[in-house]
Coordinates of C-alpha atoms and ligand atoms in Angstrom, one line a residue:
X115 CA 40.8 12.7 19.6
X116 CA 41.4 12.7 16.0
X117 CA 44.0 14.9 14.2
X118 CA 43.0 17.8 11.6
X119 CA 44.2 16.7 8.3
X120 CA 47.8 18.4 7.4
X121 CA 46.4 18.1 3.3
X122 CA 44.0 20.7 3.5
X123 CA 42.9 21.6 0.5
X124 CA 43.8 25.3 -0.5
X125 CA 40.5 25.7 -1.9
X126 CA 37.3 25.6 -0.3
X127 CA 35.7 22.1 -1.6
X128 CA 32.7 23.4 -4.0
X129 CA 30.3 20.1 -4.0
X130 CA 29.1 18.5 -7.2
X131 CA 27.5 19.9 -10.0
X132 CA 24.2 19.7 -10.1
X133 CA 21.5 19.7 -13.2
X134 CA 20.9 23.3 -14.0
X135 CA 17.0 23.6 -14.3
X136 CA 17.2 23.4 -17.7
X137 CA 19.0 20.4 -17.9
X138 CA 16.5 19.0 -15.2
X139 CA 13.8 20.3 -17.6
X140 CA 15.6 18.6 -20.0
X141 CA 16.1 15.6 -18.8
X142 CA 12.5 15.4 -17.2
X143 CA 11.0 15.3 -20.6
X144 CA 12.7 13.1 -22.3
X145 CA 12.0 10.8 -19.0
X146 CA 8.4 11.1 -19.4
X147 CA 8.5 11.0 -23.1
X148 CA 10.0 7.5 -22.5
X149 CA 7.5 6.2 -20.0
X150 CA 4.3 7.6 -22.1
X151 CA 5.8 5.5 -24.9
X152 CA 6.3 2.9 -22.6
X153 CA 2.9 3.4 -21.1
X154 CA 1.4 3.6 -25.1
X155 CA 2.2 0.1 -25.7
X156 CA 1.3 -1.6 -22.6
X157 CA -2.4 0.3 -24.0
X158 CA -1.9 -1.0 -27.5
X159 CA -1.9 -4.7 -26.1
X160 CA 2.1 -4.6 -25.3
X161 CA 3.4 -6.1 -28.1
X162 CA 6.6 -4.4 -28.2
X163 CA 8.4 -6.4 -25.1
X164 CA 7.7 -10.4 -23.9
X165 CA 6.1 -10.3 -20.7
X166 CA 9.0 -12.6 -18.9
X167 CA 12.4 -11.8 -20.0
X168 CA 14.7 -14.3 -21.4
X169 CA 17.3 -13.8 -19.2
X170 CA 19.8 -16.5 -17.0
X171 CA 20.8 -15.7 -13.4
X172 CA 24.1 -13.2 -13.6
X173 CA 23.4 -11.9 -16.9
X174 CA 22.3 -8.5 -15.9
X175 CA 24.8 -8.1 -13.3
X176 CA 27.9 -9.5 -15.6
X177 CA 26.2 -6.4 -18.5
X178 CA 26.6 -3.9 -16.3
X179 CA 29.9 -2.3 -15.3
X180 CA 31.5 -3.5 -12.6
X181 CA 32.4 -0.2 -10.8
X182 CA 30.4 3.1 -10.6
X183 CA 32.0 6.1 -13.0
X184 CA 34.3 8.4 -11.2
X185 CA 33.7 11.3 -13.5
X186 CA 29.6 11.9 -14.0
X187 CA 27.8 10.8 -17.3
X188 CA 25.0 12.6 -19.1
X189 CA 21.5 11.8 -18.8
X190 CA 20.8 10.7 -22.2
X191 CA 23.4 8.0 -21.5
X192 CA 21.5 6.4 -18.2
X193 CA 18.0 6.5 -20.3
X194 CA 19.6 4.8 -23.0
X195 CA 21.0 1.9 -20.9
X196 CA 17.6 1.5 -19.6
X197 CA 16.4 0.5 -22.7
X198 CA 19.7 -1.1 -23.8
X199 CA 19.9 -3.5 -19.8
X200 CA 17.3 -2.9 -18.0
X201 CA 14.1 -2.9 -19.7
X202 CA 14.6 -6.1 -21.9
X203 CA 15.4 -7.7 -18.6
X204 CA 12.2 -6.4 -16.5
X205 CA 9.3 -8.6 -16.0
X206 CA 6.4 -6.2 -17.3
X207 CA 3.9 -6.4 -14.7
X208 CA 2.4 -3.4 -16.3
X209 CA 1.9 -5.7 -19.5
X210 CA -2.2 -6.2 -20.3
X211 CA -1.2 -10.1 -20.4
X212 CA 0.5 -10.3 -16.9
X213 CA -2.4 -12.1 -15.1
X214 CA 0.4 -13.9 -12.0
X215 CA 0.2 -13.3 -8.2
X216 CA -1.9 -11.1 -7.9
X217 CA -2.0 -7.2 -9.8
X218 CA 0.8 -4.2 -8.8
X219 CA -1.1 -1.5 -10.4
X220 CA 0.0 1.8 -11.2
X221 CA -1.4 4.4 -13.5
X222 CA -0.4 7.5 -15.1
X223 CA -2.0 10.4 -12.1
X224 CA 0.0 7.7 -9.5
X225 CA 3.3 7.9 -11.2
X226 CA 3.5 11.5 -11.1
X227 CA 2.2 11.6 -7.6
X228 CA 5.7 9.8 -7.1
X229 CA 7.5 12.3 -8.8
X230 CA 6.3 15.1 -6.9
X231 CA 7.0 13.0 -3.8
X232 CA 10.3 11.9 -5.0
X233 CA 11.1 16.3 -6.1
X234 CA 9.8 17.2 -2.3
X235 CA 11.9 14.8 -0.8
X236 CA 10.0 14.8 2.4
X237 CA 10.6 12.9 5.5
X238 CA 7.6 12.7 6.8
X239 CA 8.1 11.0 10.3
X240 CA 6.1 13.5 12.3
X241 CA 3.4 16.2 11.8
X242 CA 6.3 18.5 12.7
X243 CA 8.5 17.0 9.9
X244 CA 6.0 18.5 7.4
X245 CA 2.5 18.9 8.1
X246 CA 1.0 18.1 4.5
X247 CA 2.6 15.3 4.5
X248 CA 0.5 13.9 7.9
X249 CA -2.8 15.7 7.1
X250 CA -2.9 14.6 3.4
X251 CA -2.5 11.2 4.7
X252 CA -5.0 11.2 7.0
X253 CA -7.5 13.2 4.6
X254 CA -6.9 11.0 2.0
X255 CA -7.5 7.5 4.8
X256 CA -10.7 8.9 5.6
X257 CA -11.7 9.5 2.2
X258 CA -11.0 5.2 1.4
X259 CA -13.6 4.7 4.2
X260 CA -16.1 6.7 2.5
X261 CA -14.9 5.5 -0.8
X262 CA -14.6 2.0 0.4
X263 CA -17.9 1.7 2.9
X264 CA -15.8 0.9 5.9
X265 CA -16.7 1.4 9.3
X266 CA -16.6 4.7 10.6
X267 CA -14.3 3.6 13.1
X268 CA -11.4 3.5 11.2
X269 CA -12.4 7.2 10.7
X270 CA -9.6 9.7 11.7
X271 CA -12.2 11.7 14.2
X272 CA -12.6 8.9 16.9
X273 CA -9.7 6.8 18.4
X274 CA -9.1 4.9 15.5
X275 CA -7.9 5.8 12.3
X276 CA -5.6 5.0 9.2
X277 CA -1.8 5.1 7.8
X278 CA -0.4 4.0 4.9
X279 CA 2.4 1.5 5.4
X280 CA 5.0 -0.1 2.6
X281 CA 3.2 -3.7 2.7
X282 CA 0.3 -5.5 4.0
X283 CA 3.1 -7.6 6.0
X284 CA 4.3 -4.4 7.6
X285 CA 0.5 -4.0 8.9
X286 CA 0.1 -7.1 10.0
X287 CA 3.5 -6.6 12.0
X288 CA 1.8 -3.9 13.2
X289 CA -1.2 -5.5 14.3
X290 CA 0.3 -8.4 15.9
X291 CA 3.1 -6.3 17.7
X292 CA -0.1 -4.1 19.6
X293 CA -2.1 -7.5 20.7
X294 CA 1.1 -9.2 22.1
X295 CA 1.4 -6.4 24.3
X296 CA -2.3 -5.7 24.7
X297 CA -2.5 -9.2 25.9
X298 CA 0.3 -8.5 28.6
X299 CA 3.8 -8.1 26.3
X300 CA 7.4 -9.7 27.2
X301 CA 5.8 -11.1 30.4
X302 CA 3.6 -12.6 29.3
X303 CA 4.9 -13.9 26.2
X304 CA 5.1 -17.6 26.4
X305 CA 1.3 -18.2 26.8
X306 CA 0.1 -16.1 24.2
X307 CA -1.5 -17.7 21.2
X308 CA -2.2 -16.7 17.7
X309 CA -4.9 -17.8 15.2
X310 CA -4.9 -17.9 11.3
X311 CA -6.3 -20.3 8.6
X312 CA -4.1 -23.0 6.8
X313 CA -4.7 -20.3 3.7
X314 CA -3.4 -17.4 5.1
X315 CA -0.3 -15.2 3.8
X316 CA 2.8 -16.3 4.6
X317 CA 3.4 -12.8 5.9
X318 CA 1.5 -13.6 8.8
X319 CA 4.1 -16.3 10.2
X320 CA 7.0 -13.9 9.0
X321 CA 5.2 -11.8 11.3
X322 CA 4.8 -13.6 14.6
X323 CA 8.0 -14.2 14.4
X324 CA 9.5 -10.8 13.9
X325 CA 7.4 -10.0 16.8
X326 CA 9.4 -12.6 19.1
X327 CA 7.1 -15.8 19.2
X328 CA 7.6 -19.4 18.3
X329 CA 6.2 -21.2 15.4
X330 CA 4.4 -23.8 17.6
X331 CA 2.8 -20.5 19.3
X332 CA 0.7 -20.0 16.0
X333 CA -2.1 -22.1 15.9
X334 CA -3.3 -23.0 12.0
X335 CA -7.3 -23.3 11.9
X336 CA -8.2 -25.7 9.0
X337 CA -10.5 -24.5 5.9
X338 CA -14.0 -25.6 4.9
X339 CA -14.3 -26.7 1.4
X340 CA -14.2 -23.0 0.0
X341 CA -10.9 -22.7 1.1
X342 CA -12.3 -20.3 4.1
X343 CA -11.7 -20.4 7.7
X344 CA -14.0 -22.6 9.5
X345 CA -14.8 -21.0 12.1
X346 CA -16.4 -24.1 14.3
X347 CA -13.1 -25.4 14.4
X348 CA -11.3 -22.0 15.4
X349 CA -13.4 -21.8 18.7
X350 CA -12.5 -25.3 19.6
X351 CA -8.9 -24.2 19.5
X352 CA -9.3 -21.0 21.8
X353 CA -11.3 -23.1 23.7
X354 CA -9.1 -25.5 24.1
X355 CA -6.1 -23.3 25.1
X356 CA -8.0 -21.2 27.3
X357 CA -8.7 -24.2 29.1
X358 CA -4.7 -25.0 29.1
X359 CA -4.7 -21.2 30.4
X360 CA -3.2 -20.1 27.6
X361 CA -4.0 -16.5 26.0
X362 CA -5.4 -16.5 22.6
X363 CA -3.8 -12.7 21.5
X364 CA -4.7 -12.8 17.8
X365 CA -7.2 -14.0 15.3
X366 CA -5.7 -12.9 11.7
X367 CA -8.8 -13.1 8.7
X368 CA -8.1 -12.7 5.7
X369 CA -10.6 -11.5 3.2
X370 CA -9.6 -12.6 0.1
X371 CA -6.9 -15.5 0.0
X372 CA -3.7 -15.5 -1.9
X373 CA -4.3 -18.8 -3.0
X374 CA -8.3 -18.5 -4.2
X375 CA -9.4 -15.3 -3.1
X376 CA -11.2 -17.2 -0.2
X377 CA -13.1 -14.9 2.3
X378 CA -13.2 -15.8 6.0
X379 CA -16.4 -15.6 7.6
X380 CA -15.0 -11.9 9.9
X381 CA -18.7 -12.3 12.2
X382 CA -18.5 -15.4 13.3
X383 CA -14.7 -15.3 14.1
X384 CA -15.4 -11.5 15.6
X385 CA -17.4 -14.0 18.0
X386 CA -15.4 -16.5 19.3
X387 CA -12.6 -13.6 19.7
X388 CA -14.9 -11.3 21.4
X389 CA -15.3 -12.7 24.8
X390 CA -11.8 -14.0 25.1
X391 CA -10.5 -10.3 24.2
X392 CA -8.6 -11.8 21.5
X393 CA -7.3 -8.9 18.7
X394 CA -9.0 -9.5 15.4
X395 CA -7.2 -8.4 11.8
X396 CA -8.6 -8.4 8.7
X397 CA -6.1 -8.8 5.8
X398 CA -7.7 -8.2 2.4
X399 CA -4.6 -7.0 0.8
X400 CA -5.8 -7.6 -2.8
X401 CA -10.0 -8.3 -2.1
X402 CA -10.1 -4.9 -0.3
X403 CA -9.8 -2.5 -3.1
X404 CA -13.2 -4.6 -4.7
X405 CA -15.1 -2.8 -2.0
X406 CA -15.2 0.6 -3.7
X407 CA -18.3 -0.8 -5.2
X408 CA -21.2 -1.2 -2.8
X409 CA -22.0 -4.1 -4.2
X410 CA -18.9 -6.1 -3.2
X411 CA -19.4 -4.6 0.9
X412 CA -20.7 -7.8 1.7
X413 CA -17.1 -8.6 2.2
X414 CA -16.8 -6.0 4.6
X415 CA -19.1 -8.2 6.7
X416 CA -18.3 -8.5 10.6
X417 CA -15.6 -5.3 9.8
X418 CA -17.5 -3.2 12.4
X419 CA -16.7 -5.2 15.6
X420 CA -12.4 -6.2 14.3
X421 CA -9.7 -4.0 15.9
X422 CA -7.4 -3.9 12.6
X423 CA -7.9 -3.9 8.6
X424 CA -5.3 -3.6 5.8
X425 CA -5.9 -3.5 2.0
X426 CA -3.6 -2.4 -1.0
X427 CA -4.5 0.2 -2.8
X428 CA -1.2 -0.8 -4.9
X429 CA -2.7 -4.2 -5.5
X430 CA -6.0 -3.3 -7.9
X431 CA -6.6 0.5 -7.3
X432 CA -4.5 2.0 -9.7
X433 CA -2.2 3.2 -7.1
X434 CA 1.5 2.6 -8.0
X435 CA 3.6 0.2 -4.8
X436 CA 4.3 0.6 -1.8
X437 CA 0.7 1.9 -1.0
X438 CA -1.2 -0.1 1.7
X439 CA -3.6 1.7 3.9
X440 CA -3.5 -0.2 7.6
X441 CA -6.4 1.1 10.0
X442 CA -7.3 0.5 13.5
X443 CA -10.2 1.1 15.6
X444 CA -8.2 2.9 18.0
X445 CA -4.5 3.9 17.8
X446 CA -3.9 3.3 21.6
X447 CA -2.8 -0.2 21.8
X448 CA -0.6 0.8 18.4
X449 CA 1.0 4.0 20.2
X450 CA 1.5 2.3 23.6
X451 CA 3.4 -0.3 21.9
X452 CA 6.0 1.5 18.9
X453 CA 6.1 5.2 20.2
X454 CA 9.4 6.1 21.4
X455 CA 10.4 9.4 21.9
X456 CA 13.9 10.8 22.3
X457 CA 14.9 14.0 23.3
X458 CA 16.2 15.2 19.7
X459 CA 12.4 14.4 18.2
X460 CA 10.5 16.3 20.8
X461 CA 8.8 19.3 19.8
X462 CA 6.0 21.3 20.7
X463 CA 3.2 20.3 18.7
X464 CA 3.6 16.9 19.7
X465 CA 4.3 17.1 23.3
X466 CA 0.8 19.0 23.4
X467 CA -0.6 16.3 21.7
X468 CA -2.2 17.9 19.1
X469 CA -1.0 15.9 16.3
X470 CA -0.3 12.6 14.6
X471 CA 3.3 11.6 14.6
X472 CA 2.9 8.7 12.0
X473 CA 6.2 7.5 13.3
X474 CA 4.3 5.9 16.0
X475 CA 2.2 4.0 13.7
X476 CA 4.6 1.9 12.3
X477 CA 7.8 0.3 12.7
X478 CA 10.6 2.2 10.8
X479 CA 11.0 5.9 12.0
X480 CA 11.3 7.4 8.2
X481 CA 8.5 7.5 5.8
X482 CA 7.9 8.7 2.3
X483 CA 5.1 11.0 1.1
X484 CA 2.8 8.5 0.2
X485 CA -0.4 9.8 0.3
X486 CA 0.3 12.4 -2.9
X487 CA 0.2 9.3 -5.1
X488 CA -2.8 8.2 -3.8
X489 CA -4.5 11.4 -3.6
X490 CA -3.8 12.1 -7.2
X491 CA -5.3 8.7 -8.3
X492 CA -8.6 9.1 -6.4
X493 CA -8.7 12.8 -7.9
X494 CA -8.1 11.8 -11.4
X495 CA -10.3 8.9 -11.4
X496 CA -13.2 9.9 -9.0
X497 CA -15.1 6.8 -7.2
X498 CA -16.2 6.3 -10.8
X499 CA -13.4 5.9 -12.2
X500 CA -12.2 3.3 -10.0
X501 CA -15.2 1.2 -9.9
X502 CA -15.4 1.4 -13.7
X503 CA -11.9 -0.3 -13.1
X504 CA -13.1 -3.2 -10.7
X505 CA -16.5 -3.8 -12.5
X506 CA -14.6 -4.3 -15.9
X507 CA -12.1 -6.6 -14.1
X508 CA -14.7 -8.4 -12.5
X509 CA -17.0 -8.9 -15.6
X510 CA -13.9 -10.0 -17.6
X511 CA -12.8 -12.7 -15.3
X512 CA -16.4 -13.9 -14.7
X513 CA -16.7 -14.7 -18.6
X514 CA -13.5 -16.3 -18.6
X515 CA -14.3 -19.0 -15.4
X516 CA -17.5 -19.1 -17.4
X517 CA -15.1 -20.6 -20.6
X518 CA -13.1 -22.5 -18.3
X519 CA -16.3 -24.8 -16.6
X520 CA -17.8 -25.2 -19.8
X521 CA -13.9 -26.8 -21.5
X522 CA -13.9 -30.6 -20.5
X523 CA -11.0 -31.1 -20.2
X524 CA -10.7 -28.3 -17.6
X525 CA -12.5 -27.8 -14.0
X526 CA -12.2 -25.0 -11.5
X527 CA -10.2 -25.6 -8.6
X528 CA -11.7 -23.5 -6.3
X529 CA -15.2 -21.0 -6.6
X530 CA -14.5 -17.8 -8.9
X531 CA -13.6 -14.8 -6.4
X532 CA -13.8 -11.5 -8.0
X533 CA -10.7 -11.3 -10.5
X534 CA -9.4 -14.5 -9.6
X535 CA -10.2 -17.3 -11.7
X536 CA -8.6 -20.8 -10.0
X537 CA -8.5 -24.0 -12.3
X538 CA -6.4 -27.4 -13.5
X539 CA -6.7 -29.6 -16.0
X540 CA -8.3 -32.1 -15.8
X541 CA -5.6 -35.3 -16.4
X542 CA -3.6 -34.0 -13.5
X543 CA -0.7 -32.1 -11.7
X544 CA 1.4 -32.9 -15.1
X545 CA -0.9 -31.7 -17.5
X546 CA -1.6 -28.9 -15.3
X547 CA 1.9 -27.6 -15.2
X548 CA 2.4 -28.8 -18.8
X549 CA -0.8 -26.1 -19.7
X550 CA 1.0 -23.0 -17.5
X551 CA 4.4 -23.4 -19.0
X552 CA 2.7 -23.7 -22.6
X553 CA 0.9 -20.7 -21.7
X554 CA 3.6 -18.7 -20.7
X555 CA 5.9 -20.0 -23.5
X556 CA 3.6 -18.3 -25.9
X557 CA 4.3 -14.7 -24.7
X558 CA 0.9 -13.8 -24.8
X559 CA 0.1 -14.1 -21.1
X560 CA 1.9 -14.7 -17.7
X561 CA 0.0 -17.0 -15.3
X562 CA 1.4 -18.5 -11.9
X563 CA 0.3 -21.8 -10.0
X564 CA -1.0 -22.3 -6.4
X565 CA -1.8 -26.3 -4.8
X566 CA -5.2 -26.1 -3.2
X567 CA -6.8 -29.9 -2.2
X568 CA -2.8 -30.4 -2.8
X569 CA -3.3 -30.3 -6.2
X570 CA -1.4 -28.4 -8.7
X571 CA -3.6 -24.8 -10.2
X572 CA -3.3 -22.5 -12.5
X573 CA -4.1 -18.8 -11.0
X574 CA -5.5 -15.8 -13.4
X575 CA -5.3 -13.1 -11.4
X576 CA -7.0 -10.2 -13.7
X577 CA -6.5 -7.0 -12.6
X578 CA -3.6 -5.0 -14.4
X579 CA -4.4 -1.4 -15.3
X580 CA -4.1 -1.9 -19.2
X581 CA -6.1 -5.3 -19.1
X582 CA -9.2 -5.3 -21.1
X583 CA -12.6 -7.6 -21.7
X584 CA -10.2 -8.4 -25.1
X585 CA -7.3 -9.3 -23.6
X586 CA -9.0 -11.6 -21.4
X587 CA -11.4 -13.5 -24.3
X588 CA -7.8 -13.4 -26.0
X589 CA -6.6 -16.0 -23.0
X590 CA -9.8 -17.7 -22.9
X591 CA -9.4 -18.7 -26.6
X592 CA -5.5 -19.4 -26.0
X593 CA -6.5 -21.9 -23.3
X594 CA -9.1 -23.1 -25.7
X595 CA -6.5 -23.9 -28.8
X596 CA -4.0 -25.4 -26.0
X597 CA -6.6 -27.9 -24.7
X598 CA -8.2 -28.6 -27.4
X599 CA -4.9 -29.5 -29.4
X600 CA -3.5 -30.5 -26.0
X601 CA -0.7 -29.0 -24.7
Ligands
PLP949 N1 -1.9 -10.8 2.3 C1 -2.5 -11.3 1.2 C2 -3.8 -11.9 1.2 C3 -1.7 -11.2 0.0 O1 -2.3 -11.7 -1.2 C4 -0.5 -10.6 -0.1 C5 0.3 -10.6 -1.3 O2 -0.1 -11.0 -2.3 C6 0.0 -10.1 1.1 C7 -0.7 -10.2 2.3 C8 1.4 -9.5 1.2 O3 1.3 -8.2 0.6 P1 2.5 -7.2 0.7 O4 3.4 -7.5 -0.5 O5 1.9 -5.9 0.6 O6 3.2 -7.4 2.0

């Protein structure tokens, strides 16, 4: 039993003070003033800030105070240390140069969508939690497979349907966490098996084992020379463990590689799963959002017969992260495994089952209003406006792998794969590396490297929201002076 405090205050406590609305209105504008300047000259070619800050480990922490304020500061004060701290030591990804890993897009309908979501301050764990928060989501999931061409299975009106998770590793979780336990669970834990190529995301492994394997129970399928599954060898390993009577519970595909934006061949591994009952994902976390265009649907190939596809609409759809839109074929393996329901979460409309309770669709309980962003993007662009986006991207990143084959002393280290242009140099690892850090020394564009035939590349990734045909010839003709005068 604890005591009542003796020092009771005479008073009633009154709270904090608050913004008045005018102040918010205030302070709001001045915000979005700053991030439509910000926004201006990532458009004008982002010449006012270097891409990578020149920063050392500590120095942002040791600039900062090194307790919080007891006594509140004004507004105008926090915006200004933004630009004072933060800012000059932010990598812009939003900068029309930044060409590494692969795209975080956002745009300006998307930030705003993350306002409103931010000013709602929705928890939006079940339907009953707020019901626009659920239905938008699964409006605006059903409008990506129209948008996107993907099988009407994924289609909220059927067993399966979509959600929109934080991360492509959170679906994959996802997906992995409903086949162990579609293949028999805790029980049968030990034999299960799980299939991905030597090029997969490293999420993949993070994921087996958050979901309580061991490493040796993931089974790495080799690559033919495109840097894509091969699919021969995959059925020689089920094969081989079924015949050990082990349970192959997994085959994870990716559709677009980290490393080369290599595309598995989804068919043929939808049949080696398909009479072993194995659970077949499809990650195409960056690749997906290419789809919007029927004429990149070819990489939807096979996508009718898989259990599970992810792609990140916060990757190279304009849609500011943590946006990735995870869909099944049918929910019930999902459900069966992650719903839980306590006592203080029941309610009527979903013990009559009348709803989705996106809470059971993923791992955390909590979940932001995601879908306005996304919504809000696909309004204010319109199809069009988003495959003006990939097409520009794509013709842009063709012309440049065009440059780089035709440079001697350059070759392409893996085929060209929609925005990703993969290449070395051609004296070797040193020279490679000695080409990216000369690059990225000259401020005018950020690359990153990858080792494919372990050997070193250079990645261009292009795909950022303010990146043009210009910007891109700009690189081609930087690589040009740097090779030519050798770097
Ligand atoms: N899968 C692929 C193919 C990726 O390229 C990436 C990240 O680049 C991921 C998964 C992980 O994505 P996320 O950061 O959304 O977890």
């Amino acid at each position: 039993m604890t005591d009542l405090p003796s020092d009771r205050p005479s008073e009633q406590p009154t709270g904090p003070e608050h913004m008045t609305p005018d102040e918010f209105r205030e302070a709001g504008r001045a915000a979005i003033d700053w991030l439509a300047d910000f926004l201006a000259d990532h458009r004008d070619g982002g010449h006012a800030r270097p891409i990578v800050p020149d920063v050392a480990p500590g120095d942002v922490y040791r600039s900062l105070p090194s307790s919080p304020p007891a006594v509140g500061e004004p507004f105008t004060e926090l915006l200004t240390d933004v630009d004072r701290l933060i800012v000059p030591a932010t990598t812009q990804w939003q900068h029309p140069g930044f060409y590494g890993f692969f795209p975080a897009d956002s745009s300006p309908p998307s930030i705003l969508g993350e306002l409103i979501s931010a000013g709602l301050g929705v928890q939006g764990m079940m339907w009953s939690t707020s019901p626009a928060c659920t239905e938008l989501e699964t409006l605006v999931l059903d409008w990506l497979v129209e948008a996107c061409g993907l099988p009407d299975r994924f289609r909220s009106d059927g067993p399966g349907g979509g959600v929109i998770q934080d991360s492509a590793s959170s679906a994959s979780l996802c997906a992995v966490l409903a086949a162990r336990d579609r293949s028999g669970g805790a029980a049968q834990l030990p034999r299960l098996r799980i299939y991905t190529s030597a090029q997969a995301h490293s999420s993949i492994e993070k994921d087996i084992l958050v979901a309580g394997f061991a490493r040796e129970q993931l089974r790495v399928v080799p690559t033919d020379v495109g840097f894509a599954m091969d699919a021969d060898a995959l059925a020689a390993m089920v094969a081989a463990d079924e015949a050990e009577g082990l349970v192959p519970c997994l085959i994870a595909a990716t559709v677009g590689t980290t490393s080369s934006g290599a595309v598995d061949p989804v068919a043929r591994i939808c049949d080696v799963a398909g009479p072993v009952g194995a659970w077949v994902h499809v990650d195409a976390a960056w690749a997906g959002s290419a789809t919007v265009c029927p004429e990149y649907r070819h990489l939807l190939d096979g996508l009718d017969r898989v259990d599970s596809y992810c792609f990140n609409p916060h990757k190279w759809l304009l849609t500011n992260f943590d946006c990735s839109a995870f869909f099944v074929a049918d929910s019930g393996p999902l459900l069966d495994s992650l719903s839980i329901v306590p006592e203080y979460l029941r309610n009527a409309a979903s013990d009559a089952g009348e709803v989705i309770d996106y809470r059971d669709w993923q791992v955390p309980l909590g979940r932001r209003f995601r879908s306005l962003k996304l919504w809000f993007v696909l309004r204010s662009y319109g199809t069009d406006g988003l495959r003006a986006h990939i097409r520009a991207h794509v013709a842009a990143t063709t012309d440049l792998a065009d440059r780089v084959a035709s440079n001697p002393s350059l070759e392409m280290a893996a085929p060209l794969s929609l925005g990703l242009v993969c290449f070395r140099h051609v004296d070797g690892d040193e020279a490679s590396e000695r080409l990216l850090a000369t690059v990225n020394a000259s401020g005018r564009a950020f690359l990153t490297h990858t080792r494919l035939d372990d050997r070193y590349a250079l990645r261009v990734a292009v795909g950022g929201t303010w990146t043009t045909a210009e910007h891109v010839t700009e690189l081609a003709d930087l690589l040009d002076a740097l090779v030519l005068d050798g770097p």
